[in-house]
Amino acid sequence: AFLAERHGLSPLALTAAVGVAQLISTAAPLTLARAADVCGAAPVIVAARLLEPIAFVVFALSTSSALATAALVALLGVPIGSKSLEKALLMGAVRKSSRARWNALESINRGTWAGSAALGGLLLAHGGYTALYLTAAAIILLSVAVMSALIGRRGA
C-alpha cells in the first residue's frame, strides 16, 4: 500500500519488483556464501542485515519512486536470502549446549510478528509511514548490533 499511496506504483510495477526480489533472494545465498569465503561470514551477514534499516530509512525519507522501489527489491531480496547463512553463523557462535534455547527464542521471535503488526498498525495510524519506517529501522539496527556483539565475541 505504501508504494502505491506515496509513489503511485501500479500493481503491475509492484508485482514486477517483488518478482525481481524473489530472483535475488534465490541467488543471494550462493553469492553471500562466496563473499563469506573471501571476507568472512560475520561481516557479510552484518552487511546484508544492514540493508534492512537502510531500506526502511529510504522508505521513510525518499521522494523518489525509483529509489523506494530499489529499496523494496533490496529489502526483499538480500536479507531474506541471507537467513540460512545467518542462522549457520549464529549457531556457530552459540555453545552447543545453548543451541536449543536459541532455537526456542527464535521460535518465540517468529511468533511475535502478529503483535508487531498490530503495534505497527497503531504507529502507522498515529505517526504515519515515516514514523513507522524510522522506528523499524532503529529496532533492526539494535538487533544487528546485538547479533554483531554475539558473533564478534565468539570470533566468528
CSV table of N, CA and C in Angstrom, one decimal:
chain,number,residue,atom,x,y,z
A,1,ALA,N,0.8,-1.2,0.0
A,1,ALA,CA,0.0,0.0,0.0
A,1,ALA,C,0.9,1.3,0.0
A,2,PHE,N,2.0,1.2,0.7
A,2,PHE,CA,2.9,2.4,0.8
A,2,PHE,C,3.4,2.8,-0.5
A,3,LEU,N,3.9,1.9,-1.3
A,3,LEU,CA,4.5,2.4,-2.6
A,3,LEU,C,3.4,2.8,-3.5
A,4,ALA,N,2.2,2.3,-3.4
A,4,ALA,CA,1.1,2.7,-4.3
A,4,ALA,C,0.6,4.1,-3.8
A,5,GLU,N,0.5,4.3,-2.5
A,5,GLU,CA,0.0,5.5,-2.0
A,5,GLU,C,1.0,6.7,-2.1
A,6,ARG,N,2.2,6.5,-1.7
A,6,ARG,CA,3.2,7.6,-1.7
A,6,ARG,C,3.8,7.8,-3.0
A,7,HIS,N,4.0,6.7,-3.8
A,7,HIS,CA,4.8,6.8,-5.0
A,7,HIS,C,4.0,6.5,-6.3
A,8,GLY,N,2.7,6.1,-6.1
A,8,GLY,CA,1.9,5.9,-7.3
A,8,GLY,C,2.3,4.6,-8.1
A,9,LEU,N,2.9,3.7,-7.4
A,9,LEU,CA,3.3,2.5,-8.1
A,9,LEU,C,2.1,1.6,-8.5
A,10,SER,N,2.0,1.2,-9.7
A,10,SER,CA,0.9,0.4,-10.1
A,10,SER,C,1.1,-1.1,-9.6
A,11,PRO,N,0.0,-1.8,-9.5
A,11,PRO,CA,0.1,-3.2,-9.1
A,11,PRO,C,1.0,-4.0,-10.0
A,12,LEU,N,1.1,-3.7,-11.3
A,12,LEU,CA,2.0,-4.5,-12.2
A,12,LEU,C,3.4,-4.1,-11.8
A,13,ALA,N,3.7,-2.9,-11.6
A,13,ALA,CA,5.1,-2.5,-11.3
A,13,ALA,C,5.5,-3.1,-9.9
A,14,LEU,N,4.6,-3.1,-9.0
A,14,LEU,CA,4.9,-3.7,-7.7
A,14,LEU,C,5.1,-5.2,-7.8
A,15,THR,N,4.3,-5.9,-8.6
A,15,THR,CA,4.5,-7.3,-8.8
A,15,THR,C,5.8,-7.6,-9.5
A,16,ALA,N,6.2,-6.8,-10.4
A,16,ALA,CA,7.5,-7.0,-11.1
A,16,ALA,C,8.6,-6.8,-10.1
A,17,ALA,N,8.5,-5.8,-9.2
A,17,ALA,CA,9.6,-5.5,-8.2
A,17,ALA,C,9.7,-6.7,-7.3
A,18,VAL,N,8.6,-7.3,-6.9
A,18,VAL,CA,8.6,-8.5,-6.0
A,18,VAL,C,9.2,-9.7,-6.7
A,19,GLY,N,8.9,-9.8,-8.0
A,19,GLY,CA,9.5,-10.9,-8.8
A,19,GLY,C,11.0,-10.8,-8.9
A,20,VAL,N,11.5,-9.6,-9.2
A,20,VAL,CA,12.9,-9.4,-9.2
A,20,VAL,C,13.5,-9.7,-7.8
A,21,ALA,N,12.9,-9.3,-6.8
A,21,ALA,CA,13.4,-9.6,-5.4
A,21,ALA,C,13.4,-11.1,-5.2
A,22,GLN,N,12.5,-11.8,-5.7
A,22,GLN,CA,12.5,-13.3,-5.5
A,22,GLN,C,13.7,-13.9,-6.2
A,23,LEU,N,14.0,-13.4,-7.4
A,23,LEU,CA,15.1,-13.9,-8.1
A,23,LEU,C,16.4,-13.6,-7.3
A,24,ILE,N,16.5,-12.4,-6.8
A,24,ILE,CA,17.7,-12.0,-6.0
A,24,ILE,C,17.8,-12.9,-4.7
A,25,SER,N,16.6,-13.1,-4.1
A,25,SER,CA,16.7,-14.0,-2.9
A,25,SER,C,17.1,-15.4,-3.2
A,26,THR,N,16.9,-15.8,-4.4
A,26,THR,CA,17.3,-17.2,-4.8
A,26,THR,C,18.8,-17.2,-5.0
A,27,ALA,N,19.3,-16.2,-5.6
A,27,ALA,CA,20.8,-16.1,-5.8
A,27,ALA,C,21.6,-15.6,-4.6
A,28,ALA,N,20.9,-15.0,-3.7
A,28,ALA,CA,21.7,-14.4,-2.6
A,28,ALA,C,22.4,-15.4,-1.7
A,29,PRO,N,21.9,-16.6,-1.4
A,29,PRO,CA,22.6,-17.5,-0.5
A,29,PRO,C,24.0,-17.9,-1.1
A,30,LEU,N,24.0,-18.2,-2.4
A,30,LEU,CA,25.2,-18.6,-3.1
A,30,LEU,C,26.2,-17.4,-3.2
A,31,THR,N,25.7,-16.3,-3.5
A,31,THR,CA,26.5,-15.1,-3.6
A,31,THR,C,27.1,-14.7,-2.3
A,32,LEU,N,26.3,-14.7,-1.2
A,32,LEU,CA,26.7,-14.4,0.1
A,32,LEU,C,27.7,-15.4,0.6
A,33,ALA,N,27.5,-16.7,0.3
A,33,ALA,CA,28.4,-17.7,0.8
A,33,ALA,C,29.8,-17.5,0.1
A,34,ARG,N,29.8,-17.2,-1.2
A,34,ARG,CA,31.1,-16.9,-1.8
A,34,ARG,C,31.8,-15.6,-1.2
A,35,ALA,N,31.0,-14.6,-1.0
A,35,ALA,CA,31.6,-13.4,-0.3
A,35,ALA,C,32.1,-13.8,1.1
A,36,ALA,N,31.4,-14.6,1.8
A,36,ALA,CA,31.8,-15.1,3.1
A,36,ALA,C,33.1,-15.8,3.1
A,37,ASP,N,33.4,-16.6,2.0
A,37,ASP,CA,34.6,-17.3,1.9
A,37,ASP,C,35.8,-16.3,1.7
A,38,VAL,N,35.5,-15.1,1.1
A,38,VAL,CA,36.6,-14.1,0.9
A,38,VAL,C,36.7,-13.2,2.1
A,39,CYS,N,35.6,-12.7,2.6
A,39,CYS,CA,35.6,-11.6,3.6
A,39,CYS,C,35.3,-12.1,5.1
A,40,GLY,N,34.8,-13.3,5.2
A,40,GLY,CA,34.4,-13.9,6.5
A,40,GLY,C,32.9,-13.8,6.5
A,41,ALA,N,32.3,-14.7,7.2
A,41,ALA,CA,30.8,-14.8,7.3
A,41,ALA,C,30.2,-13.6,8.1
A,42,ALA,N,30.8,-13.3,9.2
A,42,ALA,CA,30.3,-12.2,10.1
A,42,ALA,C,30.1,-10.9,9.3
A,43,PRO,N,31.1,-10.4,8.7
A,43,PRO,CA,30.9,-9.1,8.0
A,43,PRO,C,29.9,-9.1,6.9
A,44,VAL,N,29.8,-10.3,6.2
A,44,VAL,CA,28.9,-10.4,5.1
A,44,VAL,C,27.5,-10.4,5.6
A,45,ILE,N,27.2,-11.1,6.7
A,45,ILE,CA,25.9,-11.2,7.3
A,45,ILE,C,25.5,-9.8,7.8
A,46,VAL,N,26.4,-9.2,8.5
A,46,VAL,CA,26.1,-7.8,9.1
A,46,VAL,C,25.8,-6.9,7.9
A,47,ALA,N,26.5,-6.9,6.9
A,47,ALA,CA,26.3,-6.0,5.7
A,47,ALA,C,24.9,-6.3,5.1
A,48,ALA,N,24.6,-7.6,5.0
A,48,ALA,CA,23.3,-8.0,4.4
A,48,ALA,C,22.1,-7.5,5.3
A,49,ARG,N,22.3,-7.7,6.6
A,49,ARG,CA,21.3,-7.2,7.5
A,49,ARG,C,21.2,-5.7,7.6
A,50,LEU,N,22.3,-5.0,7.3
A,50,LEU,CA,22.2,-3.5,7.3
A,50,LEU,C,21.4,-3.0,6.1
A,51,LEU,N,21.1,-3.8,5.1
A,51,LEU,CA,20.3,-3.4,4.0
A,51,LEU,C,18.8,-3.1,4.5
A,52,GLU,N,18.4,-3.9,5.6
A,52,GLU,CA,17.0,-3.7,6.1
A,52,GLU,C,16.8,-2.3,6.6
A,53,PRO,N,17.6,-1.8,7.6
A,53,PRO,CA,17.3,-0.5,8.1
A,53,PRO,C,17.6,0.6,7.0
A,54,ILE,N,18.5,0.4,6.2
A,54,ILE,CA,18.8,1.4,5.1
A,54,ILE,C,17.5,1.5,4.2
A,55,ALA,N,16.9,0.3,3.9
A,55,ALA,CA,15.7,0.3,3.0
A,55,ALA,C,14.6,1.0,3.8
A,56,PHE,N,14.4,0.8,5.1
A,56,PHE,CA,13.3,1.5,5.8
A,56,PHE,C,13.6,3.0,5.9
A,57,VAL,N,14.8,3.4,6.0
A,57,VAL,CA,15.1,4.9,6.0
A,57,VAL,C,14.8,5.5,4.7
A,58,VAL,N,15.1,4.7,3.6
A,58,VAL,CA,14.8,5.2,2.2
A,58,VAL,C,13.2,5.3,2.1
A,59,PHE,N,12.5,4.3,2.6
A,59,PHE,CA,11.0,4.4,2.5
A,59,PHE,C,10.5,5.6,3.3
A,60,ALA,N,11.1,5.9,4.4
A,60,ALA,CA,10.7,7.0,5.3
A,60,ALA,C,10.9,8.3,4.7
A,61,LEU,N,12.1,8.5,4.0
A,61,LEU,CA,12.5,9.8,3.6
A,61,LEU,C,12.6,10.1,2.1
A,62,SER,N,12.6,9.1,1.3
A,62,SER,CA,12.7,9.3,-0.1
A,62,SER,C,11.5,9.8,-0.8
A,63,THR,N,11.6,10.7,-1.7
A,63,THR,CA,10.5,11.1,-2.6
A,63,THR,C,10.6,10.5,-4.0
A,64,SER,N,11.7,9.7,-4.2
A,64,SER,CA,11.9,9.1,-5.5
A,64,SER,C,11.3,7.7,-5.5
A,65,SER,N,10.4,7.5,-6.5
A,65,SER,CA,9.8,6.2,-6.7
A,65,SER,C,10.8,5.1,-7.1
A,66,ALA,N,11.7,5.5,-7.9
A,66,ALA,CA,12.8,4.5,-8.3
A,66,ALA,C,13.6,4.1,-7.1
A,67,LEU,N,14.0,5.0,-6.3
A,67,LEU,CA,14.8,4.7,-5.1
A,67,LEU,C,14.0,3.8,-4.1
A,68,ALA,N,12.7,4.2,-3.9
A,68,ALA,CA,11.9,3.4,-3.0
A,68,ALA,C,11.7,2.0,-3.5
A,69,THR,N,11.5,1.8,-4.8
A,69,THR,CA,11.3,0.5,-5.4
A,69,THR,C,12.6,-0.3,-5.3
A,70,ALA,N,13.8,0.3,-5.6
A,70,ALA,CA,15.0,-0.4,-5.4
A,70,ALA,C,15.2,-0.8,-4.0
A,71,ALA,N,14.8,0.0,-3.0
A,71,ALA,CA,14.9,-0.3,-1.6
A,71,ALA,C,14.1,-1.5,-1.3
A,72,LEU,N,12.9,-1.6,-1.9
A,72,LEU,CA,12.0,-2.7,-1.7
A,72,LEU,C,12.6,-4.0,-2.3
A,73,VAL,N,13.2,-3.9,-3.4
A,73,VAL,CA,13.8,-5.1,-4.1
A,73,VAL,C,15.0,-5.6,-3.2
A,74,ALA,N,15.8,-4.6,-2.7
A,74,ALA,CA,17.0,-5.0,-1.8
A,74,ALA,C,16.5,-5.6,-0.5
A,75,LEU,N,15.4,-5.0,0.0
A,75,LEU,CA,14.9,-5.5,1.3
A,75,LEU,C,14.4,-6.9,1.2
A,76,LEU,N,13.6,-7.1,0.2
A,76,LEU,CA,13.0,-8.5,0.0
A,76,LEU,C,14.0,-9.5,-0.6
A,77,GLY,N,15.0,-9.0,-1.3
A,77,GLY,CA,16.0,-9.9,-1.9
A,77,GLY,C,17.1,-10.4,-1.0
A,78,VAL,N,17.9,-9.5,-0.5
A,78,VAL,CA,19.2,-9.9,0.1
A,78,VAL,C,18.9,-10.4,1.5
A,79,PRO,N,18.3,-9.6,2.4
A,79,PRO,CA,18.2,-10.1,3.8
A,79,PRO,C,17.4,-11.4,3.9
A,80,ILE,N,16.4,-11.6,3.1
A,80,ILE,CA,15.7,-12.9,3.1
A,80,ILE,C,16.5,-14.0,2.6
A,81,GLY,N,17.3,-13.7,1.6
A,81,GLY,CA,18.2,-14.7,1.0
A,81,GLY,C,19.4,-15.1,1.9
A,82,SER,N,19.7,-14.2,2.9
A,82,SER,CA,20.8,-14.4,3.8
A,82,SER,C,20.5,-15.2,5.0
A,83,LYS,N,19.2,-15.5,5.3
A,83,LYS,CA,18.8,-16.1,6.5
A,83,LYS,C,19.4,-17.5,6.8
A,84,SER,N,19.6,-18.3,5.8
A,84,SER,CA,20.3,-19.6,6.1
A,84,SER,C,21.7,-19.4,6.5
A,85,LEU,N,22.5,-18.5,5.9
A,85,LEU,CA,23.8,-18.3,6.3
A,85,LEU,C,23.9,-17.6,7.6
A,86,GLU,N,23.0,-16.7,7.9
A,86,GLU,CA,22.9,-16.1,9.2
A,86,GLU,C,22.6,-17.1,10.3
A,87,LYS,N,21.7,-18.0,10.1
A,87,LYS,CA,21.4,-19.0,11.1
A,87,LYS,C,22.6,-19.9,11.4
A,88,ALA,N,23.3,-20.3,10.3
A,88,ALA,CA,24.5,-21.1,10.5
A,88,ALA,C,25.6,-20.4,11.2
A,89,LEU,N,25.8,-19.1,10.9
A,89,LEU,CA,26.8,-18.3,11.6
A,89,LEU,C,26.4,-18.1,13.1
A,90,LEU,N,25.2,-17.8,13.4
A,90,LEU,CA,24.7,-17.7,14.8
A,90,LEU,C,24.9,-19.0,15.6
A,91,MET,N,24.5,-20.1,14.9
A,91,MET,CA,24.6,-21.4,15.6
A,91,MET,C,26.1,-21.7,15.9
A,92,GLY,N,26.9,-21.3,15.0
A,92,GLY,CA,28.3,-21.5,15.2
A,92,GLY,C,28.9,-20.6,16.3
A,93,ALA,N,28.3,-19.5,16.6
A,93,ALA,CA,28.7,-18.6,17.6
A,93,ALA,C,28.1,-19.0,19.0
A,94,VAL,N,27.1,-19.9,19.0
A,94,VAL,CA,26.5,-20.3,20.3
A,94,VAL,C,27.0,-21.6,20.7
A,95,ARG,N,27.3,-21.8,22.0
A,95,ARG,CA,27.7,-23.1,22.5
A,95,ARG,C,26.7,-24.2,22.2
A,96,LYS,N,27.1,-25.4,21.9
A,96,LYS,CA,26.2,-26.5,21.5
A,96,LYS,C,25.2,-26.7,22.6
A,97,SER,N,25.5,-26.5,23.9
A,97,SER,CA,24.6,-26.7,25.0
A,97,SER,C,23.5,-25.6,25.1
A,98,SER,N,23.7,-24.5,24.4
A,98,SER,CA,22.7,-23.4,24.4
A,98,SER,C,21.9,-23.3,23.1
A,99,ARG,N,22.2,-24.1,22.1
A,99,ARG,CA,21.5,-24.0,20.8
A,99,ARG,C,20.0,-24.2,20.9
A,100,ALA,N,19.6,-25.2,21.8
A,100,ALA,CA,18.1,-25.4,21.9
A,100,ALA,C,17.4,-24.2,22.4
A,101,ARG,N,18.0,-23.5,23.4
A,101,ARG,CA,17.4,-22.2,23.9
A,101,ARG,C,17.4,-21.2,22.8
A,102,TRP,N,18.5,-21.0,22.0
A,102,TRP,CA,18.5,-20.0,20.9
A,102,TRP,C,17.4,-20.4,19.9
A,103,ASN,N,17.2,-21.6,19.6
A,103,ASN,CA,16.2,-22.0,18.6
A,103,ASN,C,14.8,-21.7,19.2
A,104,ALA,N,14.6,-22.0,20.5
A,104,ALA,CA,13.3,-21.7,21.1
A,104,ALA,C,13.1,-20.2,21.1
A,105,LEU,N,14.1,-19.4,21.4
A,105,LEU,CA,14.0,-17.9,21.3
A,105,LEU,C,13.6,-17.5,19.9
A,106,GLU,N,14.2,-18.1,18.9
A,106,GLU,CA,13.9,-17.8,17.5
A,106,GLU,C,12.4,-18.1,17.2
A,107,SER,N,11.9,-19.2,17.7
A,107,SER,CA,10.5,-19.6,17.5
A,107,SER,C,9.6,-18.6,18.2
A,108,ILE,N,9.9,-18.1,19.4
A,108,ILE,CA,9.2,-17.1,20.0
A,108,ILE,C,9.2,-15.8,19.2
A,109,ASN,N,10.4,-15.5,18.7
A,109,ASN,CA,10.5,-14.3,17.9
A,109,ASN,C,9.6,-14.3,16.7
A,110,ARG,N,9.6,-15.5,16.0
A,110,ARG,CA,8.7,-15.6,14.8
A,110,ARG,C,7.2,-15.4,15.2
A,111,GLY,N,6.9,-15.9,16.4
A,111,GLY,CA,5.5,-15.8,16.9
A,111,GLY,C,5.1,-14.4,17.3
A,112,THR,N,6.0,-13.5,17.5
A,112,THR,CA,5.7,-12.1,17.8
A,112,THR,C,5.3,-11.3,16.6
A,113,TRP,N,5.4,-11.8,15.4
A,113,TRP,CA,5.0,-11.0,14.3
A,113,TRP,C,3.6,-10.4,14.3
A,114,ALA,N,2.7,-11.2,14.8
A,114,ALA,CA,1.3,-10.7,14.9
A,114,ALA,C,1.2,-9.5,15.8
A,115,GLY,N,1.9,-9.6,16.9
A,115,GLY,CA,1.9,-8.4,17.9
A,115,GLY,C,2.6,-7.2,17.3
A,116,SER,N,3.7,-7.4,16.6
A,116,SER,CA,4.4,-6.3,16.0
A,116,SER,C,3.6,-5.7,14.8
A,117,ALA,N,2.8,-6.5,14.1
A,117,ALA,CA,1.9,-6.0,13.1
A,117,ALA,C,0.9,-5.1,13.7
A,118,ALA,N,0.3,-5.5,14.8
A,118,ALA,CA,-0.7,-4.7,15.5
A,118,ALA,C,-0.1,-3.4,16.0
A,119,LEU,N,1.1,-3.4,16.6
A,119,LEU,CA,1.8,-2.2,17.0
A,119,LEU,C,2.2,-1.3,15.8
A,120,GLY,N,2.6,-2.0,14.7
A,120,GLY,CA,2.9,-1.2,13.5
A,120,GLY,C,1.7,-0.5,13.0
A,121,GLY,N,0.5,-1.2,13.0
A,121,GLY,CA,-0.7,-0.5,12.6
A,121,GLY,C,-1.0,0.7,13.4
A,122,LEU,N,-0.8,0.6,14.8
A,122,LEU,CA,-1.1,1.7,15.6
A,122,LEU,C,-0.1,2.9,15.4
A,123,LEU,N,1.2,2.5,15.2
A,123,LEU,CA,2.2,3.5,14.9
A,123,LEU,C,1.9,4.2,13.5
A,124,LEU,N,1.5,3.4,12.6
A,124,LEU,CA,1.1,4.0,11.3
A,124,LEU,C,-0.1,4.9,11.4
A,125,ALA,N,-1.1,4.5,12.2
A,125,ALA,CA,-2.3,5.4,12.3
A,125,ALA,C,-2.0,6.7,13.0
A,126,HIS,N,-1.0,6.6,14.0
A,126,HIS,CA,-0.8,7.8,14.8
A,126,HIS,C,0.5,8.6,14.3
A,127,GLY,N,1.4,8.0,13.6
A,127,GLY,CA,2.6,8.7,13.2
A,127,GLY,C,2.9,8.7,11.7
A,128,GLY,N,2.2,7.9,11.0
A,128,GLY,CA,2.3,7.8,9.5
A,128,GLY,C,3.5,6.9,9.1
A,129,TYR,N,3.7,6.8,7.8
A,129,TYR,CA,4.7,5.9,7.3
A,129,TYR,C,6.1,6.3,7.8
A,130,THR,N,6.4,7.6,7.8
A,130,THR,CA,7.7,8.0,8.2
A,130,THR,C,8.1,7.5,9.6
A,131,ALA,N,7.2,7.7,10.5
A,131,ALA,CA,7.5,7.2,11.9
A,131,ALA,C,7.6,5.7,11.9
A,132,LEU,N,6.7,5.0,11.2
A,132,LEU,CA,6.7,3.6,11.2
A,132,LEU,C,8.0,3.0,10.6
A,133,TYR,N,8.5,3.5,9.5
A,133,TYR,CA,9.7,3.0,8.9
A,133,TYR,C,11.0,3.4,9.7
A,134,LEU,N,11.0,4.6,10.3
A,134,LEU,CA,12.2,5.0,11.1
A,134,LEU,C,12.2,4.2,12.4
A,135,THR,N,11.1,3.9,13.0
A,135,THR,CA,11.1,3.0,14.1
A,135,THR,C,11.6,1.6,13.8
A,136,ALA,N,11.1,1.1,12.7
A,136,ALA,CA,11.5,-0.2,12.2
A,136,ALA,C,13.0,-0.2,12.0
A,137,ALA,N,13.6,0.8,11.4
A,137,ALA,CA,15.0,0.9,11.1
A,137,ALA,C,15.8,0.9,12.4
A,138,ALA,N,15.3,1.7,13.4
A,138,ALA,CA,16.0,1.7,14.7
A,138,ALA,C,16.0,0.4,15.4
A,139,ILE,N,14.9,-0.3,15.4
A,139,ILE,CA,14.8,-1.6,16.0
A,139,ILE,C,15.7,-2.7,15.3
A,140,ILE,N,15.7,-2.6,14.0
A,140,ILE,CA,16.6,-3.6,13.3
A,140,ILE,C,18.0,-3.2,13.5
A,141,LEU,N,18.4,-2.0,13.6
A,141,LEU,CA,19.8,-1.6,13.9
A,141,LEU,C,20.2,-2.1,15.2
A,142,LEU,N,19.3,-2.1,16.2
A,142,LEU,CA,19.6,-2.6,17.5
A,142,LEU,C,19.8,-4.1,17.4
A,143,SER,N,18.9,-4.8,16.7
A,143,SER,CA,19.1,-6.3,16.6
A,143,SER,C,20.4,-6.6,15.9
A,144,VAL,N,20.8,-5.8,14.9
A,144,VAL,CA,22.1,-6.1,14.2
A,144,VAL,C,23.2,-5.8,15.1
A,145,ALA,N,23.1,-4.8,16.0
A,145,ALA,CA,24.2,-4.6,17.0
A,145,ALA,C,24.3,-5.7,18.0
A,146,VAL,N,23.2,-6.3,18.4
A,146,VAL,CA,23.2,-7.4,19.3
A,146,VAL,C,23.8,-8.6,18.6
A,147,MET,N,23.4,-8.9,17.4
A,147,MET,CA,23.9,-10.0,16.6
A,147,MET,C,25.4,-9.8,16.4
A,148,SER,N,25.9,-8.6,16.1
A,148,SER,CA,27.3,-8.3,15.9
A,148,SER,C,28.1,-8.6,17.1
A,149,ALA,N,27.6,-8.2,18.3
A,149,ALA,CA,28.3,-8.4,19.5
A,149,ALA,C,28.4,-9.9,19.8
A,150,LEU,N,27.3,-10.6,19.5
A,150,LEU,CA,27.4,-12.1,19.8
A,150,LEU,C,28.4,-12.8,18.9
A,151,ILE,N,28.4,-12.5,17.6
A,151,ILE,CA,29.3,-13.2,16.7
A,151,ILE,C,30.7,-12.7,16.9
A,152,GLY,N,30.8,-11.4,17.2
A,152,GLY,CA,32.2,-10.8,17.5
A,152,GLY,C,32.8,-11.4,18.7
A,153,ARG,N,32.0,-11.6,19.7
A,153,ARG,CA,32.5,-12.2,21.0
A,153,ARG,C,33.1,-13.6,20.8
A,154,ARG,N,32.5,-14.3,19.9
A,154,ARG,CA,32.9,-15.7,19.6
A,154,ARG,C,34.0,-15.8,18.6
A,155,GLY,N,34.3,-14.6,17.9
A,155,GLY,CA,35.3,-14.6,16.9
A,155,GLY,C,34.9,-15.2,15.6
A,156,ALA,N,33.6,-15.3,15.4
A,156,ALA,CA,33.1,-15.9,14.1
A,156,ALA,C,33.3,-15.0,12.9
